[in-house]
Amino acid sequence: MELNSIKPSSGSKRPRRRVGRGIGSGLGKTAGRGHKGQKSRSGGYHKVGFEGGQMPLQRRLPKRGFKSRTLKFNAEVTLSDLERLGAAEVDMLALKQAGLVGELVKVVKVIKSGELTKAVKLTGIGATAGAKAVIESAGGSLA
Protein backbone atom coordinates (compact mmCIF):
# COMPACT_ATOMS: atom_id res chain seq x y z
CA MET A 1 0.00 0.00 0.00
CA GLU A 2 1.25 3.47 -0.91
CA LEU A 3 0.11 6.83 0.51
CA ASN A 4 -0.96 7.99 -2.95
CA SER A 5 -3.22 4.97 -3.43
CA ILE A 6 -5.29 5.34 -0.24
CA LYS A 7 -8.96 6.02 -0.96
CA PRO A 8 -12.04 6.27 1.27
CA SER A 9 -14.16 3.12 1.34
CA SER A 10 -16.85 2.92 -1.31
CA GLY A 11 -20.14 4.54 -0.28
CA SER A 12 -18.60 6.57 2.57
CA LYS A 13 -18.36 9.80 0.55
CA ARG A 14 -21.32 11.35 -1.26
CA PRO A 15 -21.20 14.18 -3.78
CA ARG A 16 -22.21 17.68 -2.62
CA ARG A 17 -25.87 18.60 -3.22
CA ARG A 18 -25.98 21.53 -5.69
CA VAL A 19 -29.47 22.97 -5.43
CA GLY A 20 -31.07 25.48 -7.78
CA ARG A 21 -29.04 24.41 -10.84
CA GLY A 22 -31.77 23.79 -13.37
CA ILE A 23 -34.69 21.46 -13.94
CA GLY A 24 -32.57 18.49 -15.07
CA SER A 25 -30.77 18.20 -11.75
CA GLY A 26 -34.02 17.42 -9.92
CA LEU A 27 -33.30 20.22 -7.47
CA GLY A 28 -34.12 23.27 -9.62
CA LYS A 29 -36.84 25.93 -9.22
CA THR A 30 -37.80 25.65 -5.52
CA ALA A 31 -34.55 23.77 -4.74
CA GLY A 32 -36.16 21.19 -2.46
CA ARG A 33 -37.85 23.81 -0.27
CA GLY A 34 -41.42 23.28 -1.40
CA HIS A 35 -43.75 26.22 -2.12
CA LYS A 36 -43.98 29.49 -0.16
CA GLY A 37 -44.09 29.77 3.63
CA GLN A 38 -41.55 30.76 6.24
CA LYS A 39 -39.37 27.68 5.77
CA SER A 40 -38.93 28.37 2.06
CA ARG A 41 -37.59 31.90 2.49
CA SER A 42 -33.94 32.74 3.03
CA GLY A 43 -33.13 33.76 6.60
CA GLY A 44 -36.65 32.89 7.75
CA TYR A 45 -37.06 30.22 10.37
CA HIS A 46 -38.07 30.14 14.05
CA LYS A 47 -35.59 30.11 16.92
CA VAL A 48 -34.88 26.93 18.87
CA GLY A 49 -37.72 26.07 21.25
CA PHE A 50 -40.23 28.39 19.55
CA GLU A 51 -43.74 26.89 19.50
CA GLY A 52 -45.62 29.37 17.34
CA GLY A 53 -46.35 31.82 20.14
CA GLN A 54 -47.55 29.17 22.59
CA MET A 55 -45.67 29.24 25.91
CA PRO A 56 -42.66 27.01 25.19
CA LEU A 57 -41.97 23.85 27.15
CA GLN A 58 -38.83 25.16 28.83
CA ARG A 59 -40.87 28.06 30.25
CA ARG A 60 -43.90 25.94 31.23
CA LEU A 61 -41.84 23.63 33.44
CA PRO A 62 -40.79 24.80 36.93
CA LYS A 63 -37.20 25.74 37.67
CA ARG A 64 -35.63 23.15 39.91
CA GLY A 65 -32.33 22.41 41.59
CA PHE A 66 -28.83 23.78 41.63
CA LYS A 67 -25.49 22.17 40.80
CA SER A 68 -22.51 23.67 42.59
CA ARG A 69 -19.50 24.35 40.36
CA THR A 70 -17.12 23.93 43.32
CA LEU A 71 -18.41 20.41 44.10
CA LYS A 72 -15.68 18.73 42.03
CA PHE A 73 -12.98 20.32 44.23
CA ASN A 74 -14.38 18.89 47.50
CA ALA A 75 -14.26 15.27 48.68
CA GLU A 76 -15.19 13.11 51.66
CA VAL A 77 -13.22 10.25 53.17
CA THR A 78 -14.72 7.84 55.70
CA LEU A 79 -13.05 6.43 58.81
CA SER A 80 -13.22 2.94 57.27
CA ASP A 81 -11.27 4.28 54.25
CA LEU A 82 -8.52 5.49 56.61
CA GLU A 83 -8.55 2.08 58.33
CA ARG A 84 -8.07 0.28 54.99
CA LEU A 85 -5.35 2.73 53.91
CA GLY A 86 -3.26 1.68 56.92
CA ALA A 87 -0.85 4.65 56.82
CA ALA A 88 0.36 6.34 60.00
CA GLU A 89 0.49 9.80 58.38
CA VAL A 90 -2.15 10.80 55.86
CA ASP A 91 -2.14 13.90 53.70
CA MET A 92 -3.81 14.99 50.43
CA LEU A 93 -1.10 13.40 48.26
CA ALA A 94 -1.43 10.01 50.00
CA LEU A 95 -5.21 10.02 49.46
CA LYS A 96 -4.81 10.90 45.77
CA GLN A 97 -2.20 8.18 45.22
CA ALA A 98 -4.44 5.63 46.94
CA GLY A 99 -7.32 6.66 44.66
CA LEU A 100 -9.61 7.66 47.52
CA VAL A 101 -10.09 11.18 46.15
CA GLY A 102 -9.97 12.61 42.62
CA GLU A 103 -7.06 14.47 41.06
CA LEU A 104 -8.90 17.84 41.00
CA VAL A 105 -9.78 17.77 44.72
CA LYS A 106 -8.48 20.62 46.89
CA VAL A 107 -10.48 20.16 50.12
CA VAL A 108 -10.89 16.82 51.91
CA LYS A 109 -12.96 16.13 55.01
CA VAL A 110 -13.12 12.95 57.10
CA ILE A 111 -16.64 11.88 58.04
CA LYS A 112 -17.71 9.52 60.82
CA SER A 113 -18.64 6.35 58.97
CA GLY A 114 -17.18 3.01 59.97
CA GLU A 115 -14.61 2.16 62.64
CA LEU A 116 -11.02 3.30 63.21
CA THR A 117 -8.61 1.37 65.46
CA LYS A 118 -5.21 2.56 64.18
CA ALA A 119 -3.59 5.86 65.20
CA VAL A 120 -3.62 8.20 62.20
CA LYS A 121 -2.03 11.65 61.93
CA LEU A 122 -3.93 13.86 59.46
CA THR A 123 -2.20 16.85 57.85
CA GLY A 124 -4.09 19.37 55.74
CA ILE A 125 -7.33 17.40 56.04
CA GLY A 126 -10.47 18.45 57.91
CA ALA A 127 -12.80 16.27 59.94
CA THR A 128 -16.31 16.44 61.33
CA ALA A 129 -16.75 16.70 65.11
CA GLY A 130 -17.71 13.02 65.41
CA ALA A 131 -14.83 11.85 63.23
CA LYS A 132 -12.36 14.01 65.16
CA ALA A 133 -13.44 12.41 68.44
CA VAL A 134 -12.99 8.89 67.01
CA ILE A 135 -9.54 9.72 65.54
CA GLU A 136 -8.31 11.22 68.83
CA SER A 137 -9.70 8.29 70.88
CA ALA A 138 -7.75 5.89 68.60
CA GLY A 139 -4.57 7.83 69.40
CA GLY A 140 -4.42 9.92 66.24
CA SER A 141 -4.29 13.68 65.68
CA LEU A 142 -5.28 16.43 63.28
CA ALA A 143 -2.91 19.12 62.04
XYZ file of N, CA, C and O in Angstrom:
572
model
N 0.845 -1.186 0.000
C 0.000 0.000 0.000
C 0.889 1.248 0.000
O 1.871 1.320 0.721
N 0.532 2.209 -0.831
C 1.254 3.471 -0.911
C 0.329 4.607 -0.458
O -0.890 4.492 -0.549
N 0.910 5.693 0.045
C 0.108 6.829 0.509
C -0.740 7.437 -0.605
O -1.830 7.925 -0.364
N -0.211 7.385 -1.853
C -0.958 7.992 -2.951
C -2.066 7.087 -3.492
O -2.824 7.487 -4.360
N -2.169 5.872 -2.952
C -3.219 4.969 -3.431
C -4.344 4.782 -2.410
O -5.264 4.006 -2.634
N -4.258 5.470 -1.273
C -5.291 5.340 -0.236
C -6.544 6.087 -0.666
O -6.478 7.255 -1.067
N -7.684 5.403 -0.599
C -8.958 6.023 -0.961
C -9.987 5.712 0.120
O -9.896 4.673 0.778
N -10.980 6.593 0.304
C -12.038 6.271 1.271
C -12.843 5.079 0.783
O -12.945 4.845 -0.422
N -13.408 4.311 1.720
C -14.159 3.117 1.337
C -15.375 3.506 0.499
O -15.944 4.578 0.669
N -15.765 2.608 -0.368
C -16.854 2.924 -1.306
C -18.162 3.148 -0.557
O -18.507 2.375 0.343
N -18.858 4.215 -0.909
C -20.135 4.540 -0.276
C -20.003 5.455 0.925
O -20.998 5.922 1.456
N -18.770 5.723 1.388
C -18.603 6.573 2.566
C -18.652 8.056 2.215
O -18.945 8.885 3.058
N -18.332 8.404 0.983
C -18.365 9.800 0.547
C -19.489 9.981 -0.470
O -19.646 9.160 -1.378
N -20.249 11.054 -0.303
C -21.321 11.351 -1.257
C -21.060 12.706 -1.887
O -20.538 13.605 -1.219
N -21.446 12.886 -3.132
C -21.200 14.182 -3.779
C -22.037 15.292 -3.142
O -23.109 15.033 -2.584
N -21.514 16.541 -3.183
C -22.210 17.681 -2.616
C -23.517 17.927 -3.358
O -23.597 17.709 -4.563
N -24.555 18.375 -2.618
C -25.866 18.599 -3.220
C -25.922 20.020 -3.755
O -25.916 20.967 -2.964
N -25.954 20.182 -5.072
C -25.984 21.526 -5.685
C -27.423 21.855 -6.057
O -27.937 21.351 -7.046
N -28.059 22.661 -5.213
C -29.473 22.969 -5.430
C -29.617 24.221 -6.300
O -28.721 25.061 -6.357
N -30.765 24.307 -6.965
C -31.066 25.478 -7.781
C -30.212 25.562 -9.031
O -29.817 26.651 -9.443
N -29.888 24.425 -9.644
C -29.035 24.414 -10.837
C -29.775 23.828 -12.042
O -29.235 23.015 -12.770
N -31.016 24.193 -12.184
C -31.769 23.788 -13.374
C -32.670 22.598 -13.150
O -32.496 21.814 -12.220
N -33.638 22.461 -14.062
C -34.694 21.461 -13.940
C -34.169 20.031 -14.050
O -34.671 19.119 -13.407
N -33.103 19.847 -14.845
C -32.573 18.492 -15.074
C -31.909 17.896 -13.850
O -31.796 16.679 -13.735
N -31.473 18.720 -12.931
C -30.774 18.204 -11.745
C -31.745 17.581 -10.753
O -31.337 16.858 -9.850
N -33.037 17.906 -10.883
C -34.025 17.418 -9.921
C -34.130 18.312 -8.702
O -34.958 18.096 -7.832
N -33.268 19.303 -8.606
C -33.299 20.224 -7.472
C -33.312 21.666 -7.972
O -32.699 22.551 -7.380
N -34.007 21.909 -9.076
C -34.116 23.266 -9.625
C -35.343 23.966 -9.067
O -35.993 23.476 -8.148
N -35.677 25.107 -9.593
C -36.838 25.931 -9.217
C -36.913 26.173 -7.713
O -36.236 27.050 -7.212
N -37.654 25.378 -6.958
C -37.801 25.648 -5.518
C -36.645 25.064 -4.715
O -36.571 25.270 -3.506
N -35.768 24.323 -5.358
C -34.554 23.770 -4.744
C -34.834 22.931 -3.494
O -34.128 23.031 -2.490
N -35.860 22.100 -3.560
C -36.157 21.191 -2.458
C -36.812 21.835 -1.265
O -36.943 21.222 -0.209
N -37.250 23.111 -1.404
C -37.848 23.814 -0.268
C -39.376 23.817 -0.302
O -39.992 24.385 0.598
N -39.965 23.248 -1.286
C -41.423 23.277 -1.397
C -41.896 24.638 -1.868
O -41.132 25.402 -2.442
N -43.179 24.951 -1.653
C -43.746 26.221 -2.120
C -44.059 27.155 -0.967
O -44.666 26.753 0.018
N -43.666 28.390 -1.086
C -43.980 29.488 -0.157
C -43.750 29.146 1.320
O -43.133 28.146 1.644
N -44.185 30.011 2.194
C -44.091 29.773 3.628
C -42.747 30.176 4.214
O -41.778 30.386 3.497
N -42.729 30.273 5.523
C -41.547 30.763 6.237
C -40.313 29.899 5.986
O -39.212 30.396 5.825
N -40.509 28.570 5.936
C -39.368 27.682 5.770
C -38.760 27.737 4.382
O -37.644 27.270 4.174
N -39.469 28.294 3.420
C -38.932 28.369 2.065
C -38.108 29.630 1.834
O -37.331 29.709 0.900
N -38.274 30.623 2.691
C -37.591 31.899 2.495
C -36.169 31.870 3.068
O -35.906 31.155 4.028
N -35.302 32.680 2.502
C -33.935 32.740 3.028
C -33.933 33.544 4.319
O -34.594 34.579 4.414
N -33.219 33.051 5.319
C -33.126 33.756 6.597
C -34.369 33.664 7.435
O -34.420 34.220 8.522
N -35.392 32.941 6.994
C -36.646 32.887 7.748
C -36.874 31.530 8.358
O -37.160 30.576 7.657
N -36.712 31.436 9.656
C -37.065 30.218 10.374
C -37.114 30.560 11.848
O -36.449 31.504 12.298
N -37.889 29.814 12.631
C -38.068 30.142 14.051
C -36.813 29.815 14.852
O -35.966 29.038 14.425
N -36.716 30.413 16.031
C -35.592 30.112 16.916
C -35.836 28.787 17.636
O -36.985 28.311 17.701
N -34.793 28.226 18.182
C -34.877 26.934 18.869
C -35.840 27.037 20.049
O -35.742 27.955 20.858
N -36.759 26.095 20.151
C -37.718 26.071 21.252
C -38.971 26.887 20.996
O -39.873 26.903 21.830
N -39.054 27.578 19.854
C -40.232 28.394 19.548
C -41.394 27.493 19.164
O -41.229 26.552 18.396
N -42.571 27.740 19.741
C -43.736 26.890 19.504
C -44.888 27.691 18.913
O -46.045 27.504 19.295
N -44.581 28.614 18.028
C -45.625 29.370 17.338
C -46.345 30.366 18.210
O -47.484 30.715 17.941
N -45.718 30.838 19.258
C -46.350 31.818 20.139
C -46.897 31.202 21.409
O -47.123 31.893 22.390
N -47.130 29.877 21.376
C -47.547 29.169 22.589
C -46.386 29.212 23.584
O -45.236 29.263 23.189
N -46.717 29.207 24.876
C -45.667 29.238 25.905
C -44.791 27.997 25.749
O -45.273 26.869 25.865
N -43.507 28.163 25.467
C -42.656 27.015 25.186
C -42.444 26.109 26.403
O -42.571 26.564 27.550
N -42.108 24.867 26.111
C -41.973 23.851 27.148
C -40.980 24.254 28.228
O -41.244 24.070 29.411
N -39.841 24.814 27.831
C -38.825 25.165 28.826
C -39.280 26.293 29.747
O -38.682 26.504 30.793
N -40.337 27.033 29.367
C -40.874 28.062 30.251
C -42.104 27.576 31.009
O -42.477 28.164 32.026
N -42.730 26.487 30.532
C -43.901 25.935 31.234
C -43.473 25.102 32.434
O -44.206 24.991 33.413
N -42.298 24.493 32.358
C -41.843 23.629 33.444
C -41.215 24.461 34.560
O -40.575 25.479 34.286
N -41.360 24.025 35.820
C -40.787 24.796 36.929
C -39.269 24.706 36.963
O -38.695 23.708 36.546
N -38.644 25.768 37.489
C -37.197 25.744 37.671
C -36.917 24.885 38.896
O -37.631 24.955 39.886
N -35.861 24.067 38.809
C -35.633 23.150 39.909
C -34.153 22.824 40.054
O -33.480 22.529 39.079
N -33.665 22.898 41.274
C -32.330 22.415 41.591
C -31.207 23.386 41.309
O -31.390 24.437 40.715
N -30.043 22.981 41.766
C -28.835 23.778 41.627
C -27.651 22.832 41.694
O -27.626 21.913 42.502
N -26.684 23.013 40.805
C -25.489 22.170 40.795
C -24.276 23.055 41.074
O -23.961 23.944 40.282
N -23.649 22.844 42.208
C -22.510 23.669 42.593
C -21.322 23.414 41.678
O -20.994 22.263 41.382
N -20.661 24.484 41.237
C -19.497 24.349 40.356
C -18.248 24.013 41.156
O -17.256 23.563 40.593
N -18.293 24.229 42.492
C -17.123 23.927 43.318
C -17.167 22.506 43.878
O -16.239 22.089 44.568
N -18.231 21.765 43.561
C -18.409 20.413 44.097
C -17.271 19.475 43.710
O -16.862 18.619 44.493
N -16.730 19.641 42.502
C -15.682 18.734 42.025
C -14.348 18.939 42.750
O -13.452 18.110 42.643
N -14.225 20.055 43.510
C -12.978 20.323 44.233
C -13.040 19.842 45.685
O -12.056 19.941 46.406
N -14.212 19.361 46.128
C -14.382 18.889 47.500
C -14.576 17.373 47.510
O -15.148 16.821 46.580
N -14.095 16.719 48.572
C -14.265 15.266 48.679
C -14.423 14.860 50.135
O -14.022 15.599 51.048
N -15.010 13.680 50.326
C -15.190 13.109 51.659
C -14.469 11.778 51.745
O -14.439 11.017 50.775
N -13.885 11.522 52.906
C -13.225 10.247 53.166
C -13.799 9.710 54.469
O -13.937 10.452 55.440
N -14.146 8.436 54.493
C -14.721 7.838 55.699
C -13.616 7.294 56.607
O -12.474 7.112 56.176
N -13.994 7.016 57.852
C -13.045 6.426 58.808
C -12.619 5.031 58.348
O -11.455 4.652 58.498
N -13.565 4.297 57.755
C -13.222 2.942 57.272
C -12.224 3.000 56.119
O -11.399 2.107 55.962
N -12.267 4.091 55.319
C -11.273 4.284 54.252
C -9.877 4.467 54.852
O -8.895 3.907 54.358
N -9.802 5.266 55.927
C -8.517 5.489 56.606
C -7.998 4.193 57.218
O -6.795 3.931 57.208
N -8.910 3.379 57.739
C -8.545 2.081 58.328
C -7.923 1.172 57.258
O -6.890 0.542 57.487
N -8.573 1.120 56.091
C -8.074 0.284 54.988
C -6.751 0.801 54.434
O -5.909 0.019 54.006
N -6.570 2.117 54.437
C -5.345 2.727 53.913
C -4.132 2.278 54.729
O -3.081 1.973 54.159
N -4.289 2.235 56.038
C -3.260 1.684 56.921
C -1.992 2.507 57.047
O -0.961 1.976 57.440
N -2.030 3.792 56.692
C -0.848 4.647 56.822
C -0.893 5.399 58.145
O -1.963 5.763 58.620
N 0.284 5.623 58.731
C 0.357 6.343 60.002
C 0.127 7.834 59.802
O -0.521 8.481 60.614
N 0.680 8.374 58.700
C 0.491 9.796 58.381
C -0.248 9.907 57.053
O 0.161 9.312 56.062
N -1.327 10.662 57.069
C -2.153 10.804 55.864
C -2.251 12.275 55.484
O -2.569 13.116 56.324
N -1.944 12.562 54.221
C -2.144 13.904 53.698
C -2.863 13.796 52.349
O -3.209 12.701 51.910
N -3.070 14.936 51.706
C -3.807 14.986 50.433
C -3.158 14.102 49.373
O -3.836 13.360 48.652
N -1.833 14.164 49.271
C -1.102 13.398 48.258
C -1.293 11.892 48.442
O -1.508 11.156 47.477
N -1.256 11.437 49.701
C -1.431 10.009 49.995
C -2.822 9.534 49.583
O -2.971 8.438 49.034
N -3.833 10.379 49.826
C -5.208 10.019 49.456
C -5.376 9.962 47.943
O -6.064 9.085 47.415
N -4.720 10.895 47.226
C -4.808 10.901 45.766
C -4.106 9.689 45.171
O -4.606 9.067 44.234
N -2.948 9.337 45.720
C -2.202 8.181 45.217
C -2.948 6.878 45.490
O -2.879 5.940 44.698
N -3.667 6.826 46.601
C -4.445 5.628 46.935
C -5.738 5.547 46.132
O -6.415 4.518 46.123
N -6.099 6.655 45.472
C -7.316 6.665 44.657
C -8.584 6.907 45.447
O -9.679 6.656 44.958
N -8.437 7.388 46.687
C -9.615 7.655 47.522
C -10.291 8.975 47.156
O -11.487 9.138 47.377
N -9.513 9.915 46.614
C -10.086 11.181 46.149
C -9.592 11.454 44.733
O -8.568 10.920 44.312
N -10.317 12.291 44.001
C -9.971 12.606 42.616
C -8.767 13.531 42.510
O -8.329 14.123 43.495
N -8.243 13.651 41.302
C -7.056 14.468 41.057
C -7.325 15.962 41.222
O -6.438 16.714 41.593
N -8.574 16.407 40.943
C -8.895 17.835 41.001
C -9.159 18.346 42.417
O -9.215 19.545 42.649
N -9.333 17.428 43.362
C -9.776 17.766 44.719
C -8.770 18.667 45.440
O -7.560 18.456 45.367
N -9.312 19.694 46.114
C -8.478 20.625 46.889
C -8.795 20.570 48.383
O -7.958 20.892 49.202
N -10.049 20.210 48.723
C -10.479 20.165 50.124
C -11.007 18.767 50.446
O -11.882 18.258 49.757
N -10.452 18.157 51.493
C -10.891 16.821 51.913
C -11.351 16.894 53.357
O -10.742 17.574 54.183
N -12.442 16.176 53.650
C -12.962 16.133 55.010
C -13.236 14.676 55.382
O -13.787 13.923 54.576
N -12.862 14.300 56.596
C -13.122 12.948 57.097
C -14.481 12.954 57.775
O -14.766 13.830 58.600
N -15.320 11.975 57.416
C -16.644 11.876 58.037
C -16.718 10.604 58.884
O -16.006 9.636 58.637
N -17.585 10.648 59.888
C -17.709 9.520 60.824
C -18.591 8.444 60.206
O -19.811 8.481 60.303
N -17.939 7.491 59.554
C -18.642 6.351 58.972
C -17.700 5.172 59.027
O -16.635 5.189 58.415
N -18.048 4.172 59.789
C -17.177 3.008 59.972
C -16.363 3.136 61.247
O -16.587 4.032 62.063
N -15.420 2.218 61.417
C -14.607 2.158 62.636
C -13.152 2.513 62.326
O -12.688 2.327 61.208
N -12.441 3.018 63.341
C -11.017 3.302 63.210
C -10.312 2.826 64.472
O -10.648 3.247 65.577
N -9.348 1.911 64.309
C -8.610 1.370 65.461
C -7.162 1.837 65.474
O -6.552 1.931 66.522
N -6.614 2.149 64.286
C -5.212 2.562 64.176
C -5.063 4.061 64.452
O -5.966 4.846 64.169
N -3.894 4.440 64.970
C -3.594 5.856 65.202
C -3.179 6.485 63.874
O -2.265 6.009 63.218
N -3.882 7.547 63.489
C -3.617 8.201 62.202
C -3.391 9.690 62.440
O -4.171 10.348 63.132
N -2.302 10.213 61.844
C -2.032 11.654 61.928
C -2.451 12.288 60.610
O -1.918 11.949 59.554
N -3.423 13.197 60.664
C -3.930 13.857 59.459
C -3.286 15.233 59.312
O -3.269 16.005 60.268
N -2.776 15.524 58.109
C -2.204 16.848 57.852
C -2.887 17.459 56.638
O -2.935 16.838 55.581
N -3.424 18.654 56.827
C -4.090 19.366 55.741
C -5.441 18.786 55.372
O -5.941 18.999 54.278
N -6.035 18.040 56.290
C -7.327 17.396 56.040
C -8.262 17.739 57.195
O -7.878 17.640 58.365
N -9.486 18.117 56.884
C -10.474 18.453 57.909
C -11.215 17.216 58.385
O -11.091 16.140 57.806
N -11.999 17.384 59.421
C -12.800 16.275 59.943
C -14.028 16.826 60.647
O -14.005 17.928 61.199
N -15.109 16.050 60.609
C -16.311 16.441 61.335
C -16.060 16.231 62.825
O -15.094 15.550 63.211
N -16.932 16.792 63.659
C -16.750 16.703 65.107
C -16.730 15.256 65.573
O -15.886 14.851 66.387
N -17.643 14.435 65.043
C -17.707 13.020 65.414
C -16.477 12.261 64.981
O -15.927 11.449 65.728
N -16.018 12.534 63.759
C -14.835 11.851 63.226
C -13.589 12.244 64.009
O -12.725 11.407 64.287
N -13.513 13.520 64.394
C -12.361 14.014 65.162
C -12.263 13.297 66.511
O -11.179 12.897 66.936
N -13.410 13.102 67.145
C -13.444 12.407 68.437
C -12.961 10.973 68.298
O -12.186 10.479 69.129
N -13.384 10.286 67.228
C -12.987 8.888 67.006
C -11.489 8.797 66.724
O -10.799 7.911 67.243
N -10.969 9.721 65.898
C -9.542 9.717 65.541
C -8.682 9.939 66.790
O -7.686 9.239 66.998
N -9.074 10.908 67.627
C -8.308 11.217 68.834
C -8.416 10.098 69.864
O -7.452 9.820 70.589
N -9.560 9.410 69.945
C -9.700 8.294 70.878
C -8.874 7.088 70.437
O -8.447 6.274 71.261
N -8.591 6.996 69.128
C -7.753 5.894 68.604
C -6.276 6.228 68.719
O -5.434 5.416 68.358
N -5.969 7.440 69.204
C -4.569 7.833 69.397
C -4.006 8.681 68.265
O -2.813 8.936 68.229
N -4.853 9.110 67.385
C -4.417 9.924 66.243
C -4.535 11.407 66.530
O -4.912 11.812 67.621
N -4.197 12.222 65.514
C -4.288 13.680 65.685
C -4.563 14.352 64.362
O -4.384 13.767 63.300
N -5.021 15.613 64.469
C -5.277 16.434 63.285
C -4.365 17.650 63.290
O -4.190 18.265 64.337
N -3.775 17.945 62.126
C -2.911 19.124 62.035
C -3.336 20.000 60.887
O -3.831 19.562 59.904
